[in-house]
Short mmCIF file of C-alpha atoms in Angstrom, two decimals:
data_model
loop_
_atom_site.label_atom_id
_atom_site.label_comp_id
_atom_site.label_asym_id
_atom_site.label_seq_id
_atom_site.Cartn_x
_atom_site.Cartn_y
_atom_site.Cartn_z
CA MET A 25 31.57 26.85 75.21
CA ALA A 26 32.76 26.21 78.77
CA VAL A 27 33.03 22.72 80.26
CA PRO A 28 33.06 21.65 83.93
CA GLY A 29 36.45 22.37 85.47
CA THR A 30 37.31 24.93 82.78
CA PRO A 31 37.54 28.63 83.72
CA ARG A 32 34.84 30.78 82.15
CA GLY A 33 36.04 32.35 78.92
CA VAL A 34 38.34 29.41 78.10
CA SER A 35 36.97 27.07 75.46
CA ARG A 36 37.55 23.45 74.66
CA ALA A 37 40.24 22.48 72.17
CA GLY A 38 39.23 23.31 68.64
CA GLU A 39 36.72 26.01 69.63
CA ALA A 40 37.22 29.75 69.33
CA GLU A 41 38.43 31.41 72.54
CA PHE A 42 36.77 34.60 73.73
CA PRO A 43 37.82 36.80 76.66
CA VAL A 44 35.61 37.04 79.73
CA VAL A 45 33.65 40.30 79.89
CA GLY A 46 30.87 41.65 82.08
CA PRO A 47 27.59 39.69 81.89
CA ARG A 48 25.71 42.64 80.40
CA SER A 49 28.45 43.56 77.93
CA PRO A 50 28.25 42.57 74.24
CA CYS A 51 29.62 39.07 73.73
CA PRO A 52 33.12 39.16 72.17
CA CYS A 53 32.02 36.59 69.58
CA GLY A 54 30.17 39.38 67.73
CA SER A 55 26.68 37.86 67.93
CA GLY A 56 25.18 41.12 69.20
CA ARG A 57 23.86 39.35 72.30
CA ARG A 58 24.89 40.13 75.83
CA TYR A 59 27.66 37.91 77.14
CA LYS A 60 25.42 36.34 79.78
CA ALA A 61 22.98 35.22 77.06
CA CYS A 62 25.63 33.93 74.66
CA HIS A 63 29.07 32.54 75.54
CA GLY A 64 28.58 33.35 79.23
CA VAL A 65 26.05 30.51 79.44
CA ARG A 66 27.47 27.04 79.94
CA ARG A 67 26.67 24.52 77.22
CA ARG A 68 24.80 27.06 75.09
CA PRO A 69 25.71 26.73 71.40
CA ALA A 70 26.99 29.91 69.84
CA PRO A 71 24.61 31.27 67.20
CA VAL A 72 25.67 31.11 63.59
CA LEU A 73 26.42 34.75 62.85
CA ARG A 74 26.01 34.54 59.07
CA PRO A 75 23.54 31.72 58.33
CA PHE A 76 23.48 32.49 54.59
CA ALA A 77 27.22 33.04 54.06
CA GLY A 78 28.51 31.59 50.80
CA ARG A 79 25.42 32.52 48.78
CA ALA A 80 25.85 35.30 46.22
CA ASP A 81 22.43 36.59 47.28
CA GLU A 82 23.20 36.53 51.01
CA PRO A 83 22.12 40.20 51.49
CA ASP A 84 18.74 39.55 49.84
CA LEU A 85 18.21 36.42 51.95
CA VAL A 86 18.86 38.50 55.06
CA ALA A 87 16.36 41.09 53.82
CA LEU A 88 13.69 38.46 53.18
CA ARG A 89 14.20 37.01 56.64
CA GLU A 90 14.41 40.26 58.61
CA LEU A 91 12.99 43.24 56.71
CA VAL A 92 10.58 42.46 53.87
CA PRO A 93 6.95 41.66 54.77
CA SER A 94 5.85 39.84 51.62
CA ALA A 95 8.01 38.56 48.78
CA THR A 96 8.62 35.36 46.85
CA ALA A 97 11.32 33.77 44.71
CA PRO A 98 11.24 30.46 42.81
CA LEU A 99 13.91 28.01 43.95
CA LYS A 100 15.92 25.52 41.92
CA LEU A 101 17.60 22.50 43.44
CA SER A 102 21.32 22.12 42.86
CA ALA A 103 22.72 19.75 40.25
CA GLY A 104 24.56 17.84 42.96
CA TYR A 105 21.41 17.32 45.01
CA LEU A 106 19.38 16.26 41.97
CA ALA A 107 22.09 13.79 40.97
CA ASP A 108 21.43 11.99 44.26
CA HIS A 109 17.66 12.63 44.23
CA PRO A 110 16.43 12.61 40.61
CA GLU A 111 12.88 12.02 41.84
CA HIS A 112 12.71 15.69 42.86
CA ALA A 113 13.71 17.09 39.46
CA ASP A 114 10.19 18.27 38.64
CA ARG A 115 9.28 19.67 42.06
CA SER A 116 8.10 23.28 42.11
CA ILE A 117 9.44 25.24 45.10
CA LEU A 118 8.56 28.82 46.01
CA LEU A 119 10.51 30.65 48.70
CA GLY A 120 8.42 33.19 50.59
CA THR A 121 8.88 35.56 53.47
CA MET A 122 6.15 34.18 55.74
CA LEU A 123 3.44 31.52 55.58
CA PRO A 124 0.09 31.25 57.41
CA GLN A 125 0.57 30.70 61.16
CA ALA A 126 4.33 31.20 60.60
CA VAL A 127 4.86 27.54 59.68
CA PRO A 128 8.23 26.63 58.07
CA ALA A 129 6.78 25.05 54.93
CA ILE A 130 3.60 23.92 53.20
CA VAL A 131 3.10 21.23 50.58
CA ARG A 132 0.13 21.90 48.31
CA GLU A 133 -2.12 19.23 46.88
CA ASN A 134 -0.30 19.39 43.54
CA GLY A 135 3.05 18.82 45.29
CA GLU A 136 4.26 22.43 45.08
CA ILE A 137 6.32 23.49 48.09
CA LEU A 138 6.06 26.86 49.81
CA LEU A 139 9.13 27.50 51.98
CA ALA A 140 9.27 30.29 54.58
CA MET A 141 12.15 32.54 55.56
CA GLN A 142 10.33 33.92 58.62
CA THR A 143 8.93 31.42 61.12
CA GLY A 144 7.71 31.40 64.69
CA VAL A 145 10.54 29.13 65.85
CA PRO A 146 13.63 30.78 67.41
CA SER A 147 16.87 29.58 65.90
CA ASP A 148 20.62 29.62 66.39
CA ASP A 149 21.13 28.75 62.70
CA ALA A 150 18.41 30.02 60.38
CA GLY A 151 20.10 28.58 57.29
CA ALA A 152 20.17 25.06 58.73
CA ASP A 153 16.55 25.33 59.87
CA ILE A 154 15.36 26.42 56.42
CA ALA A 155 17.35 23.63 54.76
CA ARG A 156 15.86 21.09 57.16
CA ALA A 157 12.34 22.39 56.43
CA LEU A 158 12.93 22.08 52.69
CA LEU A 159 14.19 18.51 53.01
CA ALA A 160 11.19 17.61 55.17
CA ALA A 161 8.82 19.17 52.61
CA LEU A 162 10.47 17.26 49.76
CA ALA A 163 9.85 14.04 51.67
CA ALA A 164 6.32 14.92 52.86
CA GLN A 165 3.05 13.88 51.32
CA PRO A 166 0.61 16.49 49.99
CA ALA A 167 -1.15 18.42 51.37
CA GLY A 168 -0.53 20.41 54.51
CA PRO A 169 1.97 22.24 56.70
CA VAL A 170 5.44 20.85 57.36
CA VAL A 171 7.07 21.43 60.75
CA PRO A 172 10.36 19.51 61.00
CA PRO A 173 11.71 18.63 64.45
CA ARG A 174 14.16 21.11 65.88
CA ALA A 175 17.83 20.23 65.71
CA PRO A 176 19.53 19.26 69.00
CA ALA A 177 21.70 21.90 70.66
CA GLY A 178 24.82 22.60 68.65
CA GLY A 179 23.28 21.46 65.36
CA ALA A 180 24.10 17.75 65.69
CA ARG A 181 21.53 15.20 64.64
CA ALA A 182 19.95 12.78 67.05
CA ASP A 183 22.10 9.88 65.79
CA ASP A 184 25.30 11.90 66.51
CA THR A 185 26.31 11.90 62.85
CA GLN A 186 27.31 15.03 60.98
CA PRO A 187 24.64 17.69 60.34
CA GLY A 188 22.59 17.28 57.18
CA PRO A 189 22.86 19.15 53.88
CA THR A 190 22.91 22.95 54.00
CA LEU A 191 21.25 25.48 51.72
CA LEU A 192 24.55 25.68 49.82
CA ASP A 193 24.30 21.93 49.16
CA ILE A 194 20.61 21.86 48.24
CA LEU A 195 20.01 25.00 46.20
CA ASP A 196 21.28 26.10 42.81
CA PRO A 197 23.86 28.87 43.39
CA ALA A 198 22.26 31.37 41.00
CA PRO A 199 20.93 34.52 42.77
CA LEU A 200 17.24 34.59 43.54
CA ASP A 201 14.70 36.26 41.26
CA ILE A 202 12.71 38.14 43.91
CA THR A 203 9.21 39.55 43.54
CA VAL A 204 7.90 41.86 46.25
CA HIS A 205 4.15 41.70 46.82
CA ALA A 206 1.63 44.16 48.23
CA GLY A 207 -0.05 41.33 50.16
CA PHE A 208 -0.18 37.57 50.63
CA THR A 209 -2.45 36.50 47.77
CA TRP A 210 0.36 34.13 46.73
CA TRP A 211 -0.61 31.99 49.72
CA ILE A 212 -3.76 30.89 47.89
CA PRO A 213 -3.40 28.70 44.77
CA ALA A 214 -5.48 29.66 41.75
CA SER A 215 -8.69 27.64 41.57
CA GLU A 216 -9.50 25.75 38.40
CA ASP A 217 -13.13 26.94 38.37
CA GLY A 218 -12.25 30.59 39.03
CA SER A 219 -13.94 30.66 42.43
CA GLY A 220 -12.34 32.58 45.27
CA PRO A 221 -11.18 31.23 48.63
CA ALA A 222 -13.58 30.22 51.38
CA PRO A 223 -14.95 33.14 53.45
CA GLU A 224 -12.85 32.33 56.51
CA VAL A 225 -9.72 32.07 54.38
CA ALA A 226 -10.52 35.34 52.64
CA ALA A 227 -10.99 37.05 56.01
CA ALA A 228 -7.65 35.76 57.31
CA LEU A 229 -5.95 36.88 54.10
CA GLU A 230 -7.48 40.34 54.39
CA ARG A 231 -6.13 40.69 57.93
CA ALA A 232 -2.66 39.62 56.84
CA ASN A 233 -2.69 41.99 53.87
CA ALA A 234 -3.67 44.91 56.10
CA ALA A 235 -0.47 44.48 58.12
CA VAL A 236 1.87 44.65 55.12
CA VAL A 237 4.09 47.74 54.98
CA PRO A 238 4.34 49.06 51.39
CA THR A 239 7.72 47.85 50.13
CA ALA A 240 9.63 47.80 46.85
CA ARG A 241 13.00 46.33 45.85
CA LEU A 242 15.33 48.63 43.93
CA THR A 243 16.58 47.35 40.59
CA SER A 244 19.74 49.47 40.23
CA VAL A 245 21.49 47.95 43.25
CA ASP A 246 21.26 44.65 45.11
CA ALA A 247 19.36 44.10 48.38
CA ALA A 248 18.04 47.68 48.74
CA TYR A 249 14.39 48.03 49.78
CA TRP A 250 12.21 51.11 49.83
CA CYS A 251 9.42 51.02 52.39
CA ARG A 252 6.79 53.35 53.83
CA PRO A 253 5.82 52.26 57.35
CA GLY A 254 4.19 55.63 58.10
CA GLU A 255 4.07 59.10 56.68
CA ARG A 256 7.76 59.05 55.73
CA ALA A 257 9.51 56.53 53.50
CA HIS A 258 12.81 54.82 54.25
CA LEU A 259 15.49 52.97 52.33
CA ARG A 260 17.00 49.86 53.94
CA TRP A 261 20.05 48.50 52.16
CA VAL A 262 21.66 45.22 53.25
CA GLN A 263 25.42 45.39 52.67
CA ALA A 264 27.64 42.41 51.86
CA TYR A 265 30.80 44.10 53.18
CA ALA A 266 32.46 43.05 56.43
CA GLU A 267 31.28 45.23 59.29
CA GLU A 268 34.46 47.10 60.27
CA PRO A 269 35.47 48.27 56.75
CA LEU A 270 31.84 49.18 56.09
CA LEU A 271 31.55 51.31 59.24
CA ASP A 272 34.78 53.09 58.28
CA ALA A 273 33.36 53.72 54.81
CA LEU A 274 30.07 55.07 56.15
CA ALA A 275 32.05 57.41 58.42
CA ARG A 276 34.16 58.67 55.51
CA LEU A 277 31.07 59.41 53.43
CA ALA A 278 29.24 61.02 56.36
CA ALA A 279 32.20 63.29 57.07
CA ALA A 280 32.27 64.30 53.40
CA GLY A 281 28.53 65.05 53.44
CA CYS A 282 27.73 62.50 50.76
CA LEU A 283 26.10 59.65 52.71
CA THR A 284 22.77 60.31 51.02
CA VAL A 285 20.35 58.71 48.56
CA GLY A 286 18.99 61.82 46.94
CA GLY A 287 18.04 65.32 48.00
CA GLY A 288 16.29 65.54 51.36
CA SER A 289 17.45 62.08 52.48
CA ARG A 290 19.19 61.52 55.81
CA PHE A 291 21.22 58.60 57.13
CA VAL A 292 19.59 57.61 60.43
CA GLY A 293 21.46 54.50 61.52
CA SER A 294 21.87 50.80 60.83
CA PHE A 295 20.55 47.39 61.77
CA ARG A 296 22.84 44.43 62.31
CA ALA A 297 21.01 41.33 61.05
CA ASP A 298 22.27 37.79 60.43
CA GLY A 299 25.86 39.02 60.45
CA LEU A 300 25.40 41.87 57.96
CA VAL A 301 24.94 45.61 58.43
CA VAL A 302 21.81 47.30 57.05
CA PRO A 303 22.14 51.10 56.72
CA VAL A 304 18.84 53.00 56.83
CA TRP A 305 17.93 56.39 55.36
CA ASP A 306 14.94 58.64 55.87
CA LEU A 307 13.85 59.83 52.44
CA ALA A 308 12.53 63.16 51.27
CA PRO A 309 8.75 63.63 51.60
CA GLY A 310 7.03 62.03 48.64
CA ALA A 311 10.09 60.01 47.58
CA ASP A 312 9.11 56.73 45.95
CA ALA A 313 11.25 53.74 45.01
CA ASP A 314 11.90 55.00 41.48
CA SER A 315 13.34 58.26 42.79
CA CYS A 316 15.93 56.27 44.77
CA GLU A 317 17.32 54.30 41.83
CA GLU A 318 19.84 56.78 40.44
CA PRO A 319 21.00 58.16 43.83
CA ALA A 320 21.45 54.60 45.15
CA SER A 321 23.51 53.64 42.11
CA GLU A 322 25.72 56.68 42.62
CA LEU A 323 26.08 55.93 46.34
CA ARG A 324 27.11 52.36 45.56
CA VAL A 325 30.10 53.70 43.59
CA ARG A 326 31.06 56.09 46.40
CA LEU A 327 30.71 53.28 48.92
CA GLU A 328 32.92 50.93 46.92
CA HIS A 329 35.69 53.55 46.81
CA ALA A 330 35.28 54.32 50.52
CA VAL A 331 35.48 50.64 51.52
CA ALA A 332 38.64 50.24 49.41
CA ASP A 333 40.24 53.26 51.14
CA ARG A 334 42.26 51.81 54.03
CA THR A 335 44.02 55.02 55.13
CA PRO A 336 43.53 55.87 58.82
CA LEU A 337 40.44 57.90 59.64
CA ASP A 338 41.06 61.55 60.45
CA PRO A 339 39.61 63.11 63.65
CA SER A 340 36.40 64.24 61.92
CA GLN A 341 35.86 60.80 60.41
CA ARG A 342 36.51 59.11 63.76
CA ARG A 343 33.84 61.26 65.37
CA MET A 344 31.46 60.33 62.57
CA ARG A 345 32.30 56.66 63.04
CA ALA A 346 31.46 56.84 66.73
CA GLY A 347 28.06 58.24 65.78
CA VAL A 348 27.53 55.53 63.15
CA VAL A 349 28.39 52.78 65.66
CA GLY A 350 26.13 54.35 68.27
CA ARG A 351 23.20 54.17 65.87
CA THR A 352 23.69 50.50 64.97
CA LEU A 353 21.13 48.12 66.50
CA THR A 354 21.22 44.33 66.45
CA LEU A 355 18.03 42.55 65.42
CA ARG A 356 17.10 39.42 67.39
#
């Protein structure tokens, strides 16, 4: 981040230094933003490229934040956090993709917390925002939405002390147990008398459900999601590998003709989301999630070997890599 009297592209002591590039060029920090909207802006904090780094389920967290319309996973608080806050030992917490009106969290009348991955608030550090929403919900009284104040620029707190606990500090490190839903009925708690929601609530729920793209999570591999947004189905697979070795590996497999997830599938490109790469395949007509399980498991093995192969790419593989890079888009 530049300071008055400092040439652009030269950072303060202790900060990463990035070369000056054209204002419309990709920022050298790797955020995926143009330079003029990232490190080319004075006093703008650099976005956290991998907000969920350090979690074993980082790829699934990225998927829940960026790709999956409706899914939930129960959360457990970490032993360290509960040692300092034993009063929260019995709290029930459900992580979800999105909540009504895109609020960060809701506390139900019984004290259960619903925590959202997708919100209507732009963020430079999604992990810190979600952690702050969870802490605010733990401290809130039932019942209603929880919207914590936004962090000051750079992530510092208003009292200039160090930032608060992160998701790594608050949550148990075990991977999430994710359930993908066909709609948002999990928004509505079960009524004791068996009655349904009020008419206006039922109408809002019906509208939300109508917008959900059919989605399923594969069980043979981690963080791979089948979806059918239209007539043709796709597979979106969030990868935990670093970007450069992964792009090399995708190029090697493409050049060998084995970058597929079953007959009739076709690699069409990748997303770059929250610091991870998400390859996408068009699937054969009529392919469902079950039909992807075995091919995805086989591709995982091929991908592991290709990532481990560090020999220089040959000319054919370099051409394939250029095509792979050209079909990689950055979300947000």
